Amino acid sequence: MRSLTEEDSKRITALRFLLIVFVVFIHNNLSADEAISYYHLVFTEPIAITWLKHCLCTVLGGAAVPLFFLFAGYLQFCKDDSYIVVLKKRAKSLLVPYILWTLITTLLYFVGQSFPAFSSFFQNENNIVRNWSIVDWLNLLWVHDEIYPLVFQFWFLRDLIVLIVISPLLQWLARRAPVAVLIVTTLCFLNGLPLGFGTALFFYMAGWYFAEYNVSFFKLADKASWLEYAVLLVFVAVATLALGNSIALHGFGIFISCLFFLKLSAQIIARPRLFACTKWLASYSFFLYAIHAPFLDAMLNKVSMRTIPLHGVGCLVQFVLPCILCIVIGTGIGVLLKKLAPPLFTLLNGSRR
């Protein structure tokens, strides 16, 4: 079993906030179908901007959530805490903020829907609090809309909590039939499982394999050159945009982008000032992840769609500006809350400091 090294810890820390930034950009990626069919807007996006958004959100951004599953599994199995200790830790870091942020979002929805000036921003009938049935209330933490809970980005927390609860079984199976489990989890990733469990299971268990067999995924990523990554990423970008995001291309693209970020982490920790900055921001990465959607990001996104002409360079402004504002405002709220009400910040941030 591999022990967590100081370098591994630093490199994971160096990526945390950066990966959340990509999550924010992914959730603000307005497509032509959404603009025209759902929001009934005039939307004419230049091909160059479409390519840029595709590279950021699909190619590079595709690594964000898988890497967090990989880190979660790797850190859990490297530390090798008892099952009870793991459950206690994850109750504080995952379950408590999951419930609190869901309640806060419900309250914000209710308040926003109570004022005529803001009620027009709520077009999804599933989010009208007054219309919720008992079943809707019970499903807030599981499947509120399609495959997502109310705080839709928390599907990651939901899946991770389930994986942690059944982790002794997963570990027992993997130790007795490592090849079979690897094949099954790979097939689950490529073919998908309900509620996104295919991606969650594969990368979480990948963390176990790296920890169990004492293999560093950072060292694997470092073996390829920057030129090789550039060529592969360009290939993925062109292929997925031209041919569609097939199962094979989707999986290959995620692997390449994950390795790219893992290699990038070495460059970050090699620069003391840059690493110090990313380390400070990392303490707010979960808070930004929790606060950016669905309320803050949706509000900024919808305001931008109504005030910025959605043609030409306006499409780029509408894509970038709300993301920057969301990142700055969300992180700023976290900084102020930590200073003014540390206990509340600790609860909402999952006891992360």
mmCIF file of C-alpha atoms in Angstrom:
data_model
loop_
_atom_site.group_PDB
_atom_site.id
_atom_site.type_symbol
_atom_site.label_atom_id
_atom_site.label_comp_id
_atom_site.label_asym_id
_atom_site.label_seq_id
_atom_site.Cartn_x
_atom_site.Cartn_y
_atom_site.Cartn_z
ATOM 1 C CA MET A 1 0.000 0.000 0.000
ATOM 2 C CA ARG A 2 1.393 3.389 -1.028
ATOM 3 C CA SER A 3 1.798 6.122 1.612
ATOM 4 C CA LEU A 4 0.834 9.673 0.729
ATOM 5 C CA THR A 5 4.021 11.618 0.027
ATOM 6 C CA GLU A 6 4.512 15.328 0.613
ATOM 7 C CA GLU A 7 4.973 15.875 -3.125
ATOM 8 C CA ASP A 8 1.723 14.049 -3.946
ATOM 9 C CA SER A 9 -0.114 16.172 -1.381
ATOM 10 C CA LYS A 10 1.315 19.399 -2.796
ATOM 11 C CA ARG A 11 0.524 18.484 -6.377
ATOM 12 C CA ILE A 12 -3.074 17.597 -5.522
ATOM 13 C CA THR A 13 -3.426 20.869 -3.616
ATOM 14 C CA ALA A 14 -1.990 22.795 -6.570
ATOM 15 C CA LEU A 15 -4.799 21.569 -8.841
ATOM 16 C CA ARG A 16 -7.850 21.877 -6.613
ATOM 17 C CA PHE A 17 -8.875 25.469 -7.279
ATOM 18 C CA LEU A 18 -7.851 25.343 -10.949
ATOM 19 C CA LEU A 19 -10.092 22.341 -11.577
ATOM 20 C CA ILE A 20 -13.036 24.080 -9.890
ATOM 21 C CA VAL A 21 -12.480 27.064 -12.190
ATOM 22 C CA PHE A 22 -12.950 24.717 -15.144
ATOM 23 C CA VAL A 23 -16.150 23.394 -13.541
ATOM 24 C CA VAL A 24 -17.480 26.966 -13.393
ATOM 25 C CA PHE A 25 -16.701 27.500 -17.077
ATOM 26 C CA ILE A 26 -18.384 24.207 -17.995
ATOM 27 C CA HIS A 27 -21.583 25.234 -16.242
ATOM 28 C CA ASN A 28 -21.647 28.599 -18.034
ATOM 29 C CA ASN A 29 -21.152 27.129 -21.504
ATOM 30 C CA LEU A 30 -24.261 28.316 -23.348
ATOM 31 C CA SER A 31 -24.922 26.176 -26.411
ATOM 32 C CA ALA A 32 -26.876 27.216 -29.493
ATOM 33 C CA ASP A 33 -29.608 24.683 -28.683
ATOM 34 C CA GLU A 34 -30.080 26.075 -25.163
ATOM 35 C CA ALA A 35 -30.055 29.684 -26.319
ATOM 36 C CA ILE A 36 -32.525 29.180 -29.144
ATOM 37 C CA SER A 37 -34.789 26.360 -27.970
ATOM 38 C CA TYR A 38 -34.879 26.936 -24.193
ATOM 39 C CA TYR A 39 -34.246 30.666 -23.719
ATOM 40 C CA HIS A 40 -35.647 31.766 -27.124
ATOM 41 C CA LEU A 41 -32.707 34.048 -27.851
ATOM 42 C CA VAL A 42 -31.067 35.128 -31.081
ATOM 43 C CA PHE A 43 -27.702 33.371 -30.951
ATOM 44 C CA THR A 44 -25.013 33.507 -33.641
ATOM 45 C CA GLU A 45 -21.670 32.228 -32.392
ATOM 46 C CA PRO A 46 -18.504 32.496 -34.552
ATOM 47 C CA ILE A 47 -16.771 29.180 -35.172
ATOM 48 C CA ALA A 48 -13.566 30.389 -33.471
ATOM 49 C CA ILE A 49 -15.461 30.987 -30.204
ATOM 50 C CA THR A 50 -17.184 27.617 -30.523
ATOM 51 C CA TRP A 51 -13.749 26.000 -30.822
ATOM 52 C CA LEU A 52 -12.411 27.898 -27.810
ATOM 53 C CA LYS A 53 -15.361 26.895 -25.634
ATOM 54 C CA HIS A 54 -15.072 23.305 -26.833
ATOM 55 C CA CYS A 55 -11.377 23.157 -25.928
ATOM 56 C CA LEU A 56 -11.902 24.677 -22.474
ATOM 57 C CA CYS A 57 -15.106 22.922 -21.452
ATOM 58 C CA THR A 58 -15.046 19.575 -23.255
ATOM 59 C CA VAL A 59 -11.395 18.766 -23.860
ATOM 60 C CA LEU A 60 -9.586 20.255 -20.836
ATOM 61 C CA GLY A 61 -12.638 20.603 -18.608
ATOM 62 C CA GLY A 62 -13.464 16.936 -19.068
ATOM 63 C CA ALA A 63 -10.703 16.095 -16.583
ATOM 64 C CA ALA A 64 -12.030 18.152 -13.667
ATOM 65 C CA VAL A 65 -14.565 15.818 -12.045
ATOM 66 C CA PRO A 66 -12.729 12.546 -12.887
ATOM 67 C CA LEU A 67 -9.581 13.883 -11.216
ATOM 68 C CA PHE A 68 -11.508 14.724 -8.062
ATOM 69 C CA PHE A 69 -12.821 11.148 -7.930
ATOM 70 C CA LEU A 70 -9.275 9.881 -8.483
ATOM 71 C CA PHE A 71 -7.897 12.093 -5.709
ATOM 72 C CA ALA A 72 -10.714 11.104 -3.326
ATOM 73 C CA GLY A 73 -10.084 7.391 -3.777
ATOM 74 C CA TYR A 74 -6.311 7.749 -3.709
ATOM 75 C CA LEU A 75 -6.260 9.847 -0.524
ATOM 76 C CA GLN A 76 -8.703 7.546 1.258
ATOM 77 C CA PHE A 77 -6.822 4.356 0.495
ATOM 78 C CA CYS A 78 -3.358 5.848 1.040
ATOM 79 C CA LYS A 79 -4.325 6.920 4.549
ATOM 80 C CA ASP A 80 -5.869 3.505 5.252
ATOM 81 C CA ASP A 81 -8.087 4.786 8.081
ATOM 82 C CA SER A 82 -10.586 2.427 9.676
ATOM 83 C CA TYR A 83 -14.049 2.338 8.130
ATOM 84 C CA ILE A 84 -15.608 4.135 11.104
ATOM 85 C CA VAL A 85 -12.994 6.900 10.963
ATOM 86 C CA VAL A 86 -13.583 7.320 7.220
ATOM 87 C CA LEU A 87 -17.346 7.607 7.727
ATOM 88 C CA LYS A 88 -16.909 10.204 10.493
ATOM 89 C CA LYS A 89 -14.525 12.284 8.395
ATOM 90 C CA ARG A 90 -16.692 12.138 5.282
ATOM 91 C CA ALA A 91 -19.830 12.976 7.248
ATOM 92 C CA LYS A 92 -18.177 16.304 8.120
ATOM 93 C CA SER A 93 -16.553 16.953 4.758
ATOM 94 C CA LEU A 94 -19.334 15.718 2.443
ATOM 95 C CA LEU A 95 -22.695 14.968 4.056
ATOM 96 C CA VAL A 96 -23.041 18.016 6.331
ATOM 97 C CA PRO A 97 -22.250 20.610 3.626
ATOM 98 C CA TYR A 98 -24.380 18.619 1.160
ATOM 99 C CA ILE A 99 -27.435 19.048 3.390
ATOM 100 C CA LEU A 100 -26.684 22.649 4.394
ATOM 101 C CA TRP A 101 -26.116 23.912 0.829
ATOM 102 C CA THR A 102 -29.283 22.156 -0.331
ATOM 103 C CA LEU A 103 -31.296 23.937 2.379
ATOM 104 C CA ILE A 104 -29.669 27.288 1.518
ATOM 105 C CA THR A 105 -30.430 26.822 -2.182
ATOM 106 C CA THR A 106 -34.035 25.930 -1.408
ATOM 107 C CA LEU A 107 -34.374 29.105 0.667
ATOM 108 C CA LEU A 108 -32.806 31.267 -2.057
ATOM 109 C CA TYR A 109 -35.127 29.764 -4.653
ATOM 110 C CA PHE A 110 -38.139 30.455 -2.459
ATOM 111 C CA VAL A 111 -37.098 34.052 -1.788
ATOM 112 C CA GLY A 112 -36.274 34.703 -5.445
ATOM 113 C CA GLN A 113 -39.607 33.286 -6.585
ATOM 114 C CA SER A 114 -41.469 35.457 -4.073
ATOM 115 C CA PHE A 115 -40.532 38.733 -5.803
ATOM 116 C CA PRO A 116 -42.002 39.511 -9.264
ATOM 117 C CA ALA A 117 -38.769 41.230 -10.360
ATOM 118 C CA PHE A 118 -36.856 37.945 -9.986
ATOM 119 C CA SER A 119 -39.517 35.310 -10.594
ATOM 120 C CA SER A 120 -38.967 35.433 -14.373
ATOM 121 C CA PHE A 121 -35.488 33.980 -13.837
ATOM 122 C CA PHE A 122 -37.008 30.675 -12.709
ATOM 123 C CA GLN A 123 -38.162 28.921 -15.887
ATOM 124 C CA ASN A 124 -37.633 25.348 -14.731
ATOM 125 C CA GLU A 125 -40.915 24.108 -13.261
ATOM 126 C CA ASN A 126 -39.054 21.549 -11.149
ATOM 127 C CA ASN A 127 -37.468 24.406 -9.174
ATOM 128 C CA ILE A 128 -40.714 26.138 -8.115
ATOM 129 C CA VAL A 129 -40.598 25.498 -4.366
ATOM 130 C CA ARG A 130 -44.308 26.148 -3.746
ATOM 131 C CA ASN A 131 -45.235 23.380 -6.157
ATOM 132 C CA TRP A 132 -43.077 20.678 -4.608
ATOM 133 C CA SER A 133 -44.741 17.516 -3.386
ATOM 134 C CA ILE A 134 -43.533 15.365 -0.499
ATOM 135 C CA VAL A 135 -41.709 13.188 -3.048
ATOM 136 C CA ASP A 136 -39.949 16.263 -4.458
ATOM 137 C CA TRP A 137 -38.729 17.238 -0.991
ATOM 138 C CA LEU A 138 -37.475 13.716 -0.358
ATOM 139 C CA ASN A 139 -35.612 13.714 -3.685
ATOM 140 C CA LEU A 140 -33.715 16.964 -3.171
ATOM 141 C CA LEU A 141 -30.579 15.101 -2.139
ATOM 142 C CA TRP A 142 -30.864 12.267 -4.647
ATOM 143 C CA VAL A 143 -32.534 12.920 -8.017
ATOM 144 C CA HIS A 144 -34.417 16.206 -8.174
ATOM 145 C CA ASP A 145 -34.178 16.833 -11.928
ATOM 146 C CA GLU A 146 -33.184 14.183 -14.498
ATOM 147 C CA ILE A 147 -30.091 12.622 -12.843
ATOM 148 C CA TYR A 148 -29.141 15.540 -10.587
ATOM 149 C CA PRO A 149 -29.940 16.591 -7.005
ATOM 150 C CA LEU A 150 -31.248 20.123 -6.391
ATOM 151 C CA VAL A 151 -27.718 21.524 -6.143
ATOM 152 C CA PHE A 152 -26.921 19.832 -9.437
ATOM 153 C CA GLN A 153 -23.123 19.857 -9.189
ATOM 154 C CA PHE A 154 -23.491 17.839 -5.978
ATOM 155 C CA TRP A 155 -24.047 14.708 -8.042
ATOM 156 C CA PHE A 156 -20.332 14.310 -7.452
ATOM 157 C CA LEU A 157 -20.819 14.353 -3.665
ATOM 158 C CA ARG A 158 -23.810 12.020 -3.902
ATOM 159 C CA ASP A 159 -21.898 9.442 -5.925
ATOM 160 C CA LEU A 160 -18.778 9.797 -3.784
ATOM 161 C CA ILE A 161 -20.756 9.277 -0.575
ATOM 162 C CA VAL A 162 -22.246 6.072 -1.994
ATOM 163 C CA LEU A 163 -18.796 4.841 -3.054
ATOM 164 C CA ILE A 164 -17.322 5.571 0.373
ATOM 165 C CA VAL A 165 -20.163 3.699 2.102
ATOM 166 C CA ILE A 166 -19.566 0.601 -0.021
ATOM 167 C CA SER A 167 -15.767 1.034 -0.160
ATOM 168 C CA PRO A 168 -15.001 -2.010 2.068
ATOM 169 C CA LEU A 169 -16.889 -4.216 -0.405
ATOM 170 C CA LEU A 170 -15.153 -2.615 -3.399
ATOM 171 C CA GLN A 171 -11.748 -3.059 -1.782
ATOM 172 C CA TRP A 172 -12.494 -6.686 -0.833
ATOM 173 C CA LEU A 173 -13.526 -7.496 -4.422
ATOM 174 C CA ALA A 174 -10.539 -5.684 -5.957
ATOM 175 C CA ARG A 175 -8.046 -7.539 -3.758
ATOM 176 C CA ARG A 176 -9.490 -10.919 -4.659
ATOM 177 C CA ALA A 177 -10.053 -10.304 -8.360
ATOM 178 C CA PRO A 178 -8.040 -7.201 -9.351
ATOM 179 C CA VAL A 179 -8.080 -7.863 -13.111
ATOM 180 C CA ALA A 180 -11.793 -8.663 -13.226
ATOM 181 C CA VAL A 181 -12.701 -5.575 -11.180
ATOM 182 C CA LEU A 182 -10.508 -3.388 -13.400
ATOM 183 C CA ILE A 183 -12.229 -4.726 -16.511
ATOM 184 C CA VAL A 184 -15.700 -4.261 -15.018
ATOM 185 C CA THR A 185 -15.024 -0.718 -13.830
ATOM 186 C CA THR A 186 -13.546 0.189 -17.223
ATOM 187 C CA LEU A 187 -16.637 -1.127 -18.996
ATOM 188 C CA CYS A 188 -18.807 0.821 -16.560
ATOM 189 C CA PHE A 189 -16.886 3.982 -17.428
ATOM 190 C CA LEU A 190 -17.094 3.454 -21.175
ATOM 191 C CA ASN A 191 -20.738 2.390 -21.243
ATOM 192 C CA GLY A 192 -21.955 4.491 -18.362
ATOM 193 C CA LEU A 193 -24.043 3.682 -15.327
ATOM 194 C CA PRO A 194 -27.164 5.479 -14.063
ATOM 195 C CA LEU A 195 -26.579 8.802 -12.253
ATOM 196 C CA GLY A 196 -22.997 9.112 -13.481
ATOM 197 C CA PHE A 197 -21.757 6.185 -11.404
ATOM 198 C CA GLY A 198 -19.714 4.837 -14.316
ATOM 199 C CA THR A 199 -17.223 7.712 -14.202
ATOM 200 C CA ALA A 200 -17.354 7.872 -10.411
ATOM 201 C CA LEU A 201 -16.672 4.163 -9.916
ATOM 202 C CA PHE A 202 -13.828 3.951 -12.429
ATOM 203 C CA PHE A 203 -11.783 6.906 -11.209
ATOM 204 C CA TYR A 204 -12.474 6.265 -7.515
ATOM 205 C CA MET A 205 -11.262 2.683 -7.927
ATOM 206 C CA ALA A 206 -8.339 3.891 -10.021
ATOM 207 C CA GLY A 207 -7.289 5.705 -6.860
ATOM 208 C CA TRP A 208 -7.362 2.362 -5.041
ATOM 209 C CA TYR A 209 -5.194 0.655 -7.679
ATOM 210 C CA PHE A 210 -2.584 3.412 -7.581
ATOM 211 C CA ALA A 211 -2.494 3.282 -3.777
ATOM 212 C CA GLU A 212 -2.576 -0.513 -3.505
ATOM 213 C CA TYR A 213 0.169 -1.157 -6.047
ATOM 214 C CA ASN A 214 2.335 1.792 -5.011
ATOM 215 C CA VAL A 215 2.209 3.539 -8.386
ATOM 216 C CA SER A 216 2.355 7.324 -8.739
ATOM 217 C CA PHE A 217 -0.022 8.726 -11.364
ATOM 218 C CA PHE A 218 2.032 11.923 -11.233
ATOM 219 C CA LYS A 219 5.154 10.057 -12.326
ATOM 220 C CA LEU A 220 3.207 8.451 -15.164
ATOM 221 C CA ALA A 221 1.987 11.853 -16.327
ATOM 222 C CA ASP A 222 5.488 13.323 -16.160
ATOM 223 C CA LYS A 223 6.858 10.804 -18.663
ATOM 224 C CA ALA A 224 5.228 12.461 -21.681
ATOM 225 C CA SER A 225 6.528 15.751 -23.065
ATOM 226 C CA TRP A 226 4.546 18.957 -23.422
ATOM 227 C CA LEU A 227 4.714 18.600 -27.205
ATOM 228 C CA GLU A 228 3.183 15.145 -27.017
ATOM 229 C CA TYR A 229 0.355 16.441 -24.831
ATOM 230 C CA ALA A 230 -0.210 19.370 -27.203
ATOM 231 C CA VAL A 231 -0.494 17.069 -30.212
ATOM 232 C CA LEU A 232 -2.831 14.672 -28.411
ATOM 233 C CA LEU A 233 -5.075 17.447 -27.073
ATOM 234 C CA VAL A 234 -5.350 19.050 -30.517
ATOM 235 C CA PHE A 235 -6.254 15.658 -31.953
ATOM 236 C CA VAL A 236 -8.963 15.150 -29.303
ATOM 237 C CA ALA A 237 -10.353 18.653 -29.872
ATOM 238 C CA VAL A 238 -10.553 18.229 -33.644
ATOM 239 C CA ALA A 239 -11.859 14.665 -33.533
ATOM 240 C CA THR A 240 -14.594 15.287 -30.946
ATOM 241 C CA LEU A 241 -15.828 18.452 -32.636
ATOM 242 C CA ALA A 242 -15.742 16.958 -36.139
ATOM 243 C CA LEU A 243 -16.887 13.405 -35.409
ATOM 244 C CA GLY A 244 -18.892 13.833 -32.223
ATOM 245 C CA ASN A 245 -18.053 12.786 -28.682
ATOM 246 C CA SER A 246 -18.158 9.000 -29.163
ATOM 247 C CA ILE A 247 -17.538 6.627 -26.256
ATOM 248 C CA ALA A 248 -13.993 5.858 -27.340
ATOM 249 C CA LEU A 249 -13.053 9.483 -28.028
ATOM 250 C CA HIS A 250 -14.706 10.630 -24.813
ATOM 251 C CA GLY A 251 -12.702 8.183 -22.719
ATOM 252 C CA PHE A 252 -9.450 8.856 -24.553
ATOM 253 C CA GLY A 253 -9.926 12.621 -24.216
ATOM 254 C CA ILE A 254 -10.515 12.394 -20.477
ATOM 255 C CA PHE A 255 -7.375 10.302 -19.973
ATOM 256 C CA ILE A 256 -5.202 12.734 -21.941
ATOM 257 C CA SER A 257 -6.582 15.835 -20.215
ATOM 258 C CA CYS A 258 -6.172 14.179 -16.789
ATOM 259 C CA LEU A 259 -2.526 13.388 -17.532
ATOM 260 C CA PHE A 260 -2.019 16.939 -18.799
ATOM 261 C CA PHE A 261 -3.207 18.479 -15.523
ATOM 262 C CA LEU A 262 -1.235 15.990 -13.447
ATOM 263 C CA LYS A 263 1.921 17.008 -15.318
ATOM 264 C CA LEU A 264 1.014 20.689 -14.960
ATOM 265 C CA SER A 265 0.932 20.319 -11.166
ATOM 266 C CA ALA A 266 4.711 19.813 -11.132
ATOM 267 C CA GLN A 267 5.208 23.186 -12.803
ATOM 268 C CA ILE A 268 3.013 24.845 -10.187
ATOM 269 C CA ILE A 269 4.775 23.459 -7.116
ATOM 270 C CA ALA A 270 8.166 24.241 -8.685
ATOM 271 C CA ARG A 271 7.307 27.945 -8.389
ATOM 272 C CA PRO A 272 7.030 28.832 -4.673
ATOM 273 C CA ARG A 273 4.963 32.006 -5.111
ATOM 274 C CA LEU A 274 2.574 30.368 -7.532
ATOM 275 C CA PHE A 275 2.167 27.333 -5.287
ATOM 276 C CA ALA A 276 1.582 29.561 -2.251
ATOM 277 C CA CYS A 277 -1.212 31.277 -4.164
ATOM 278 C CA THR A 278 -2.805 28.011 -5.308
ATOM 279 C CA LYS A 279 -2.499 26.594 -1.788
ATOM 280 C CA TRP A 280 -4.363 29.590 -0.359
ATOM 281 C CA LEU A 281 -7.036 29.365 -3.054
ATOM 282 C CA ALA A 282 -7.344 25.600 -2.504
ATOM 283 C CA SER A 283 -8.846 26.267 0.926
ATOM 284 C CA TYR A 284 -11.767 27.967 -0.871
ATOM 285 C CA SER A 285 -12.114 25.478 -3.736
ATOM 286 C CA PHE A 286 -14.944 23.488 -2.123
ATOM 287 C CA PHE A 287 -16.746 26.686 -1.113
ATOM 288 C CA LEU A 288 -16.609 28.000 -4.692
ATOM 289 C CA TYR A 289 -17.717 24.603 -5.970
ATOM 290 C CA ALA A 290 -20.717 24.680 -3.628
ATOM 291 C CA ILE A 291 -21.767 28.310 -4.058
ATOM 292 C CA HIS A 292 -21.263 28.769 -7.796
ATOM 293 C CA ALA A 293 -24.393 26.870 -8.809
ATOM 294 C CA PRO A 294 -27.240 26.643 -9.235
ATOM 295 C CA PHE A 295 -28.091 30.102 -7.877
ATOM 296 C CA LEU A 296 -25.053 32.385 -8.342
ATOM 297 C CA ASP A 297 -23.939 31.081 -11.728
ATOM 298 C CA ALA A 298 -27.511 30.914 -13.058
ATOM 299 C CA MET A 299 -28.258 34.479 -11.963
ATOM 300 C CA LEU A 300 -25.103 35.915 -13.557
ATOM 301 C CA ASN A 301 -25.585 33.807 -16.668
ATOM 302 C CA LYS A 302 -29.181 34.870 -17.217
ATOM 303 C CA VAL A 303 -28.423 38.537 -16.587
ATOM 304 C CA SER A 304 -25.570 38.381 -19.097
ATOM 305 C CA MET A 305 -27.787 36.720 -21.711
ATOM 306 C CA ARG A 306 -30.296 39.551 -21.421
ATOM 307 C CA THR A 307 -27.759 42.386 -21.512
ATOM 308 C CA ILE A 308 -25.017 41.174 -23.897
ATOM 309 C CA PRO A 309 -25.742 40.772 -27.640
ATOM 310 C CA LEU A 310 -25.286 37.090 -28.418
ATOM 311 C CA HIS A 311 -23.453 37.443 -31.701
ATOM 312 C CA GLY A 312 -19.825 37.990 -32.674
ATOM 313 C CA VAL A 313 -17.494 38.820 -29.796
ATOM 314 C CA GLY A 314 -20.547 39.192 -27.541
ATOM 315 C CA CYS A 315 -20.715 35.384 -27.345
ATOM 316 C CA LEU A 316 -17.189 35.322 -25.928
ATOM 317 C CA VAL A 317 -17.950 38.096 -23.430
ATOM 318 C CA GLN A 318 -21.103 36.276 -22.323
ATOM 319 C CA PHE A 319 -19.058 33.120 -21.801
ATOM 320 C CA VAL A 320 -16.097 34.633 -19.935
ATOM 321 C CA LEU A 321 -17.510 37.554 -17.927
ATOM 322 C CA PRO A 322 -20.111 35.667 -15.822
ATOM 323 C CA CYS A 323 -17.477 33.001 -15.047
ATOM 324 C CA ILE A 324 -14.953 35.561 -13.825
ATOM 325 C CA LEU A 325 -17.604 37.341 -11.762
ATOM 326 C CA CYS A 326 -18.829 34.035 -10.337
ATOM 327 C CA ILE A 327 -15.296 32.982 -9.352
ATOM 328 C CA VAL A 328 -14.442 36.357 -7.806
ATOM 329 C CA ILE A 329 -17.774 36.807 -6.002
ATOM 330 C CA GLY A 330 -18.006 33.196 -4.823
ATOM 331 C CA THR A 331 -14.445 33.135 -3.518
ATOM 332 C CA GLY A 332 -14.859 36.617 -2.029
ATOM 333 C CA ILE A 333 -17.931 35.518 -0.075
ATOM 334 C CA GLY A 334 -15.906 32.589 1.253
ATOM 335 C CA VAL A 335 -13.046 34.861 2.338
ATOM 336 C CA LEU A 336 -15.428 37.245 4.129
ATOM 337 C CA LEU A 337 -17.385 34.434 5.757
ATOM 338 C CA LYS A 338 -14.194 32.809 7.018
ATOM 339 C CA LYS A 339 -13.153 36.118 8.558
ATOM 340 C CA LEU A 340 -16.531 37.164 9.991
ATOM 341 C CA ALA A 341 -18.061 33.787 10.923
ATOM 342 C CA PRO A 342 -15.384 31.063 11.018
ATOM 343 C CA PRO A 343 -17.637 28.325 12.510
ATOM 344 C CA LEU A 344 -20.252 28.814 9.782
ATOM 345 C CA PHE A 345 -17.587 28.823 7.073
ATOM 346 C CA THR A 346 -16.127 25.611 8.497
ATOM 347 C CA LEU A 347 -19.525 23.907 8.378
ATOM 348 C CA LEU A 348 -20.276 25.044 4.823
ATOM 349 C CA ASN A 349 -16.759 24.222 3.680
ATOM 350 C CA GLY A 350 -16.908 20.672 4.998
ATOM 351 C CA SER A 351 -14.456 21.330 7.873
ATOM 352 C CA ARG A 352 -11.769 22.228 5.309
ATOM 353 C CA ARG A 353 -9.418 25.007 6.448
#
